[in-house]
Amino acid sequence: MISDSEFFEKYEIKKLPSDVFVTDFDCGDEDLNDFIKNEAHLYKNQFLAMPYILTRRGEIDKIFAYFTLANDKIAVTDFPTNSQFNKFKRANFNREKFLRSYPSVKIGRLAISRELQGQGIGTHLLRFIKIYFVADNKTGCRFITLDAYRGATDFYARNGFAFLQAKDDNPTQLMYFDLMKIKM
């Protein structure tokens, strides 16, 4: 596993430039490969999600990973019952003002190229996203949310994400990370 300092010496994370079109990316998942090759610019241009790419520092010709971020919320409608939402509020807020929804940012997609899988790159990207919103929380963002594929839930749990609801048989599970866990 690559250390934090090595990661940031070797790689850089930046928004997908408008003039960069990805033609060569393989993470082993055709849906994720297709998104960065054919849909990322559409999402960016329509203000639906912002794609970020991981490249070697000073280079742009090879993309090693990407993720997208979009606005989201955790709302009462995300829970099967009001009592489960109330339990979530009590667990995350100490008698502060309770709302019917709480602002968050959603990781829409996250993909690592096959050649870098298993090296801790995903953990570094999640750490970057967490710090990105804690260090400069421009709009008020309390949580990070994502819909984790079943096979990835353990990875996200190791990185501090929790299930919003009890596990079920859906192909994805809604998970969240409370940014208040990070002390700056």
PDB file of C-alpha atoms in Angstrom:
ATOM      1  CA  MET A   1       0.000   0.000   0.000  1.00  0.00           C
ATOM      2  CA  ILE A   2       1.296   3.412  -0.979  1.00  0.00           C
ATOM      3  CA  SER A   3       1.713   5.984   1.818  1.00  0.00           C
ATOM      4  CA  ASP A   4      -0.131   9.324   1.861  1.00  0.00           C
ATOM      5  CA  SER A   5       3.042  11.270   1.090  1.00  0.00           C
ATOM      6  CA  GLU A   6       3.982   8.947  -1.801  1.00  0.00           C
ATOM      7  CA  PHE A   7       0.456   9.135  -3.151  1.00  0.00           C
ATOM      8  CA  PHE A   8       0.396  12.933  -3.295  1.00  0.00           C
ATOM      9  CA  GLU A   9       3.995  13.145  -4.597  1.00  0.00           C
ATOM     10  CA  LYS A  10       3.221  10.764  -7.445  1.00  0.00           C
ATOM     11  CA  TYR A  11      -0.414  11.548  -8.311  1.00  0.00           C
ATOM     12  CA  GLU A  12      -2.750  14.502  -8.548  1.00  0.00           C
ATOM     13  CA  ILE A  13      -6.525  14.754  -8.398  1.00  0.00           C
ATOM     14  CA  LYS A  14      -8.283  17.352 -10.505  1.00  0.00           C
ATOM     15  CA  LYS A  15     -11.588  18.059 -12.165  1.00  0.00           C
ATOM     16  CA  LEU A  16     -11.938  16.414 -15.563  1.00  0.00           C
ATOM     17  CA  PRO A  17     -10.821  19.122 -18.028  1.00  0.00           C
ATOM     18  CA  SER A  18     -13.297  19.952 -20.788  1.00  0.00           C
ATOM     19  CA  ASP A  19     -10.729  19.177 -23.468  1.00  0.00           C
ATOM     20  CA  VAL A  20      -9.734  15.749 -22.100  1.00  0.00           C
ATOM     21  CA  PHE A  21     -11.668  12.803 -23.469  1.00  0.00           C
ATOM     22  CA  VAL A  22     -10.949   9.386 -22.013  1.00  0.00           C
ATOM     23  CA  THR A  23     -10.612   6.568 -24.519  1.00  0.00           C
ATOM     24  CA  ASP A  24      -8.450   4.135 -22.557  1.00  0.00           C
ATOM     25  CA  PHE A  25      -9.669   3.161 -19.097  1.00  0.00           C
ATOM     26  CA  ASP A  26     -10.349  -0.289 -17.662  1.00  0.00           C
ATOM     27  CA  CYS A  27     -11.374  -0.929 -14.081  1.00  0.00           C
ATOM     28  CA  GLY A  28     -12.975  -4.297 -14.802  1.00  0.00           C
ATOM     29  CA  ASP A  29     -16.543  -2.954 -14.718  1.00  0.00           C
ATOM     30  CA  GLU A  30     -18.025  -2.111 -18.131  1.00  0.00           C
ATOM     31  CA  ASP A  31     -20.575   0.327 -16.693  1.00  0.00           C
ATOM     32  CA  LEU A  32     -17.865   2.344 -14.918  1.00  0.00           C
ATOM     33  CA  ASN A  33     -15.566   2.185 -17.965  1.00  0.00           C
ATOM     34  CA  ASP A  34     -18.381   3.389 -20.235  1.00  0.00           C
ATOM     35  CA  PHE A  35     -19.271   6.263 -17.915  1.00  0.00           C
ATOM     36  CA  ILE A  36     -15.818   7.894 -17.967  1.00  0.00           C
ATOM     37  CA  LYS A  37     -15.448   7.317 -21.711  1.00  0.00           C
ATOM     38  CA  ASN A  38     -18.919   8.377 -22.877  1.00  0.00           C
ATOM     39  CA  GLU A  39     -20.990  10.097 -20.192  1.00  0.00           C
ATOM     40  CA  ALA A  40     -18.725  12.035 -17.815  1.00  0.00           C
ATOM     41  CA  HIS A  41     -18.655  15.196 -19.936  1.00  0.00           C
ATOM     42  CA  LEU A  42     -22.450  15.125 -20.349  1.00  0.00           C
ATOM     43  CA  TYR A  43     -22.903  14.966 -16.561  1.00  0.00           C
ATOM     44  CA  LYS A  44     -20.371  17.768 -16.123  1.00  0.00           C
ATOM     45  CA  ASN A  45     -21.882  19.994 -18.833  1.00  0.00           C
ATOM     46  CA  GLN A  46     -25.416  19.515 -17.499  1.00  0.00           C
ATOM     47  CA  PHE A  47     -24.285  20.286 -13.908  1.00  0.00           C
ATOM     48  CA  LEU A  48     -25.440  16.851 -12.732  1.00  0.00           C
ATOM     49  CA  ALA A  49     -22.119  15.656 -11.310  1.00  0.00           C
ATOM     50  CA  MET A  50     -18.504  16.776 -11.321  1.00  0.00           C
ATOM     51  CA  PRO A  51     -16.023  14.148 -12.506  1.00  0.00           C
ATOM     52  CA  TYR A  52     -12.550  14.150 -10.921  1.00  0.00           C
ATOM     53  CA  ILE A  53      -9.597  12.231 -12.320  1.00  0.00           C
ATOM     54  CA  LEU A  54      -6.391  10.809 -10.888  1.00  0.00           C
ATOM     55  CA  THR A  55      -3.291  11.205 -13.064  1.00  0.00           C
ATOM     56  CA  ARG A  56       0.442  11.094 -12.532  1.00  0.00           C
ATOM     57  CA  ARG A  57       1.632  14.486 -11.362  1.00  0.00           C
ATOM     58  CA  GLY A  58       2.257  16.734 -14.374  1.00  0.00           C
ATOM     59  CA  GLU A  59       0.674  14.334 -16.883  1.00  0.00           C
ATOM     60  CA  ILE A  60      -2.838  14.128 -18.303  1.00  0.00           C
ATOM     61  CA  ASP A  61      -2.589  11.406 -20.948  1.00  0.00           C
ATOM     62  CA  LYS A  62      -3.295   8.471 -18.609  1.00  0.00           C
ATOM     63  CA  ILE A  63      -6.148   8.350 -16.114  1.00  0.00           C
ATOM     64  CA  PHE A  64      -5.643   5.885 -13.273  1.00  0.00           C
ATOM     65  CA  ALA A  65      -8.891   6.480 -11.377  1.00  0.00           C
ATOM     66  CA  TYR A  66     -11.914   8.723 -11.283  1.00  0.00           C
ATOM     67  CA  PHE A  67     -14.848   9.638  -9.116  1.00  0.00           C
ATOM     68  CA  THR A  68     -17.879  11.893  -9.421  1.00  0.00           C
ATOM     69  CA  LEU A  69     -19.419  14.183  -6.831  1.00  0.00           C
ATOM     70  CA  ALA A  70     -22.952  15.578  -6.754  1.00  0.00           C
ATOM     71  CA  ASN A  71     -25.181  17.281  -4.224  1.00  0.00           C
ATOM     72  CA  ASP A  72     -27.340  15.007  -2.126  1.00  0.00           C
ATOM     73  CA  LYS A  73     -29.206  14.859   1.156  1.00  0.00           C
ATOM     74  CA  ILE A  74     -30.121  12.374   3.812  1.00  0.00           C
ATOM     75  CA  ALA A  75     -33.851  12.770   4.293  1.00  0.00           C
ATOM     76  CA  VAL A  76     -36.701  11.260   6.212  1.00  0.00           C
ATOM     77  CA  THR A  77     -37.768   9.560   2.954  1.00  0.00           C
ATOM     78  CA  ASP A  78     -34.515   7.541   2.932  1.00  0.00           C
ATOM     79  CA  PHE A  79     -35.786   5.540   5.901  1.00  0.00           C
ATOM     80  CA  PRO A  80     -38.588   2.967   5.987  1.00  0.00           C
ATOM     81  CA  THR A  81     -40.131   4.625   9.062  1.00  0.00           C
ATOM     82  CA  ASN A  82     -40.005   7.983  10.811  1.00  0.00           C
ATOM     83  CA  SER A  83     -38.750   6.253  13.953  1.00  0.00           C
ATOM     84  CA  GLN A  84     -35.665   4.987  12.079  1.00  0.00           C
ATOM     85  CA  PHE A  85     -34.987   8.518  10.824  1.00  0.00           C
ATOM     86  CA  ASN A  86     -35.390   9.826  14.372  1.00  0.00           C
ATOM     87  CA  LYS A  87     -32.922   7.195  15.591  1.00  0.00           C
ATOM     88  CA  PHE A  88     -30.434   8.376  12.934  1.00  0.00           C
ATOM     89  CA  LYS A  89     -30.896  12.001  14.070  1.00  0.00           C
ATOM     90  CA  ARG A  90     -30.384  11.118  17.732  1.00  0.00           C
ATOM     91  CA  ALA A  91     -27.221   9.160  16.890  1.00  0.00           C
ATOM     92  CA  ASN A  92     -25.682  12.004  14.877  1.00  0.00           C
ATOM     93  CA  PHE A  93     -26.928  15.203  16.497  1.00  0.00           C
ATOM     94  CA  ASN A  94     -26.737  16.141  20.177  1.00  0.00           C
ATOM     95  CA  ARG A  95     -29.975  18.028  20.780  1.00  0.00           C
ATOM     96  CA  GLU A  96     -29.208  20.365  17.941  1.00  0.00           C
ATOM     97  CA  LYS A  97     -31.905  21.593  15.623  1.00  0.00           C
ATOM     98  CA  PHE A  98     -33.487  18.617  13.913  1.00  0.00           C
ATOM     99  CA  LEU A  99     -34.309  18.972  10.222  1.00  0.00           C
ATOM    100  CA  ARG A 100     -36.267  16.793   7.803  1.00  0.00           C
ATOM    101  CA  SER A 101     -33.138  16.430   5.664  1.00  0.00           C
ATOM    102  CA  TYR A 102     -29.406  16.999   6.056  1.00  0.00           C
ATOM    103  CA  PRO A 103     -27.031  18.216   3.327  1.00  0.00           C
ATOM    104  CA  SER A 104     -24.527  15.800   1.880  1.00  0.00           C
ATOM    105  CA  VAL A 105     -22.393  15.177  -1.152  1.00  0.00           C
ATOM    106  CA  LYS A 106     -22.775  11.951  -3.097  1.00  0.00           C
ATOM    107  CA  ILE A 107     -19.976   9.919  -4.564  1.00  0.00           C
ATOM    108  CA  GLY A 108     -21.800   8.842  -7.697  1.00  0.00           C
ATOM    109  CA  ARG A 109     -19.063   6.675  -9.167  1.00  0.00           C
ATOM    110  CA  LEU A 110     -15.599   5.661  -8.075  1.00  0.00           C
ATOM    111  CA  ALA A 111     -13.325   3.514 -10.234  1.00  0.00           C
ATOM    112  CA  ILE A 112      -9.667   2.489 -10.064  1.00  0.00           C
ATOM    113  CA  SER A 113      -7.829   1.188 -13.138  1.00  0.00           C
ATOM    114  CA  ARG A 114      -6.914  -2.491 -12.982  1.00  0.00           C
ATOM    115  CA  GLU A 115      -3.210  -1.694 -12.825  1.00  0.00           C
ATOM    116  CA  LEU A 116      -3.603   0.203  -9.533  1.00  0.00           C
ATOM    117  CA  GLN A 117      -6.256  -1.924  -7.841  1.00  0.00           C
ATOM    118  CA  GLY A 118      -5.214  -3.383  -4.504  1.00  0.00           C
ATOM    119  CA  GLN A 119      -2.693  -0.611  -3.772  1.00  0.00           C
ATOM    120  CA  GLY A 120      -4.870   1.492  -1.462  1.00  0.00           C
ATOM    121  CA  ILE A 121      -5.721   4.097  -4.107  1.00  0.00           C
ATOM    122  CA  GLY A 122      -9.447   3.948  -3.272  1.00  0.00           C
ATOM    123  CA  THR A 123      -8.718   4.696   0.380  1.00  0.00           C
ATOM    124  CA  HIS A 124      -6.568   7.676  -0.629  1.00  0.00           C
ATOM    125  CA  LEU A 125      -9.365   8.982  -2.869  1.00  0.00           C
ATOM    126  CA  LEU A 126     -11.930   8.669  -0.063  1.00  0.00           C
ATOM    127  CA  ARG A 127      -9.567  10.458   2.328  1.00  0.00           C
ATOM    128  CA  PHE A 128      -9.126  13.226  -0.245  1.00  0.00           C
ATOM    129  CA  ILE A 129     -12.909  13.638  -0.640  1.00  0.00           C
ATOM    130  CA  LYS A 130     -13.443  13.776   3.128  1.00  0.00           C
ATOM    131  CA  ILE A 131     -10.763  16.422   3.650  1.00  0.00           C
ATOM    132  CA  TYR A 132     -11.897  18.332   0.544  1.00  0.00           C
ATOM    133  CA  PHE A 133     -15.261  18.993   2.184  1.00  0.00           C
ATOM    134  CA  VAL A 134     -14.077  19.489   5.744  1.00  0.00           C
ATOM    135  CA  ALA A 135     -11.248  21.885   4.837  1.00  0.00           C
ATOM    136  CA  ASP A 136     -13.386  24.099   2.606  1.00  0.00           C
ATOM    137  CA  ASN A 137     -17.047  23.359   3.266  1.00  0.00           C
ATOM    138  CA  LYS A 138     -18.425  25.946   0.850  1.00  0.00           C
ATOM    139  CA  THR A 139     -22.129  25.152   1.038  1.00  0.00           C
ATOM    140  CA  GLY A 140     -22.759  23.303   4.266  1.00  0.00           C
ATOM    141  CA  CYS A 141     -22.223  19.598   3.815  1.00  0.00           C
ATOM    142  CA  ARG A 142     -22.513  17.275   6.812  1.00  0.00           C
ATOM    143  CA  PHE A 143     -22.360  13.835   5.189  1.00  0.00           C
ATOM    144  CA  ILE A 144     -20.884  11.931   2.277  1.00  0.00           C
ATOM    145  CA  THR A 145     -23.277   9.391   0.780  1.00  0.00           C
ATOM    146  CA  LEU A 146     -22.887   6.651  -1.788  1.00  0.00           C
ATOM    147  CA  ASP A 147     -24.705   3.652  -3.178  1.00  0.00           C
ATOM    148  CA  ALA A 148     -22.191   0.845  -2.655  1.00  0.00           C
ATOM    149  CA  TYR A 149     -22.281  -2.284  -4.756  1.00  0.00           C
ATOM    150  CA  ARG A 150     -22.618  -5.330  -2.500  1.00  0.00           C
ATOM    151  CA  GLY A 151     -19.053  -6.387  -3.235  1.00  0.00           C
ATOM    152  CA  ALA A 152     -17.696  -2.990  -2.144  1.00  0.00           C
ATOM    153  CA  THR A 153     -19.547  -2.504   1.159  1.00  0.00           C
ATOM    154  CA  ASP A 154     -16.696  -3.972   3.236  1.00  0.00           C
ATOM    155  CA  PHE A 155     -14.235  -1.562   1.577  1.00  0.00           C
ATOM    156  CA  TYR A 156     -16.420   1.435   2.421  1.00  0.00           C
ATOM    157  CA  ALA A 157     -17.018   0.175   5.963  1.00  0.00           C
ATOM    158  CA  ARG A 158     -13.221  -0.080   6.480  1.00  0.00           C
ATOM    159  CA  ASN A 159     -13.070   3.565   5.394  1.00  0.00           C
ATOM    160  CA  GLY A 160     -15.568   4.713   8.026  1.00  0.00           C
ATOM    161  CA  PHE A 161     -18.839   4.525   6.093  1.00  0.00           C
ATOM    162  CA  ALA A 162     -21.930   3.094   7.772  1.00  0.00           C
ATOM    163  CA  PHE A 163     -25.160   1.679   6.395  1.00  0.00           C
ATOM    164  CA  LEU A 164     -28.019   4.142   6.419  1.00  0.00           C
ATOM    165  CA  GLN A 165     -30.498   1.281   6.688  1.00  0.00           C
ATOM    166  CA  ALA A 166     -30.241  -2.399   7.503  1.00  0.00           C
ATOM    167  CA  LYS A 167     -28.683  -4.484   4.743  1.00  0.00           C
ATOM    168  CA  ASP A 168     -31.166  -5.840   2.222  1.00  0.00           C
ATOM    169  CA  ASP A 169     -31.159  -7.771  -1.051  1.00  0.00           C
ATOM    170  CA  ASN A 170     -30.751  -4.716  -3.314  1.00  0.00           C
ATOM    171  CA  PRO A 171     -27.679  -4.707  -5.578  1.00  0.00           C
ATOM    172  CA  THR A 172     -26.521  -1.483  -3.893  1.00  0.00           C
ATOM    173  CA  GLN A 173     -26.630  -0.280  -0.295  1.00  0.00           C
ATOM    174  CA  LEU A 174     -26.942   3.359   0.773  1.00  0.00           C
ATOM    175  CA  MET A 175     -23.994   4.211   3.013  1.00  0.00           C
ATOM    176  CA  TYR A 176     -22.852   7.450   4.634  1.00  0.00           C
ATOM    177  CA  PHE A 177     -19.904   9.075   6.356  1.00  0.00           C
ATOM    178  CA  ASP A 178     -20.358  11.829   8.954  1.00  0.00           C
ATOM    179  CA  LEU A 179     -17.826  14.581   8.241  1.00  0.00           C
ATOM    180  CA  MET A 180     -17.989  15.660  11.890  1.00  0.00           C
ATOM    181  CA  LYS A 181     -15.813  12.616  12.644  1.00  0.00           C
ATOM    182  CA  ILE A 182     -12.874  14.474  11.105  1.00  0.00           C
ATOM    183  CA  LYS A 183     -11.148  16.941  13.387  1.00  0.00           C
ATOM    184  CA  MET A 184      -9.312  19.724  11.553  1.00  0.00           C
TER     185      MET A 184
END
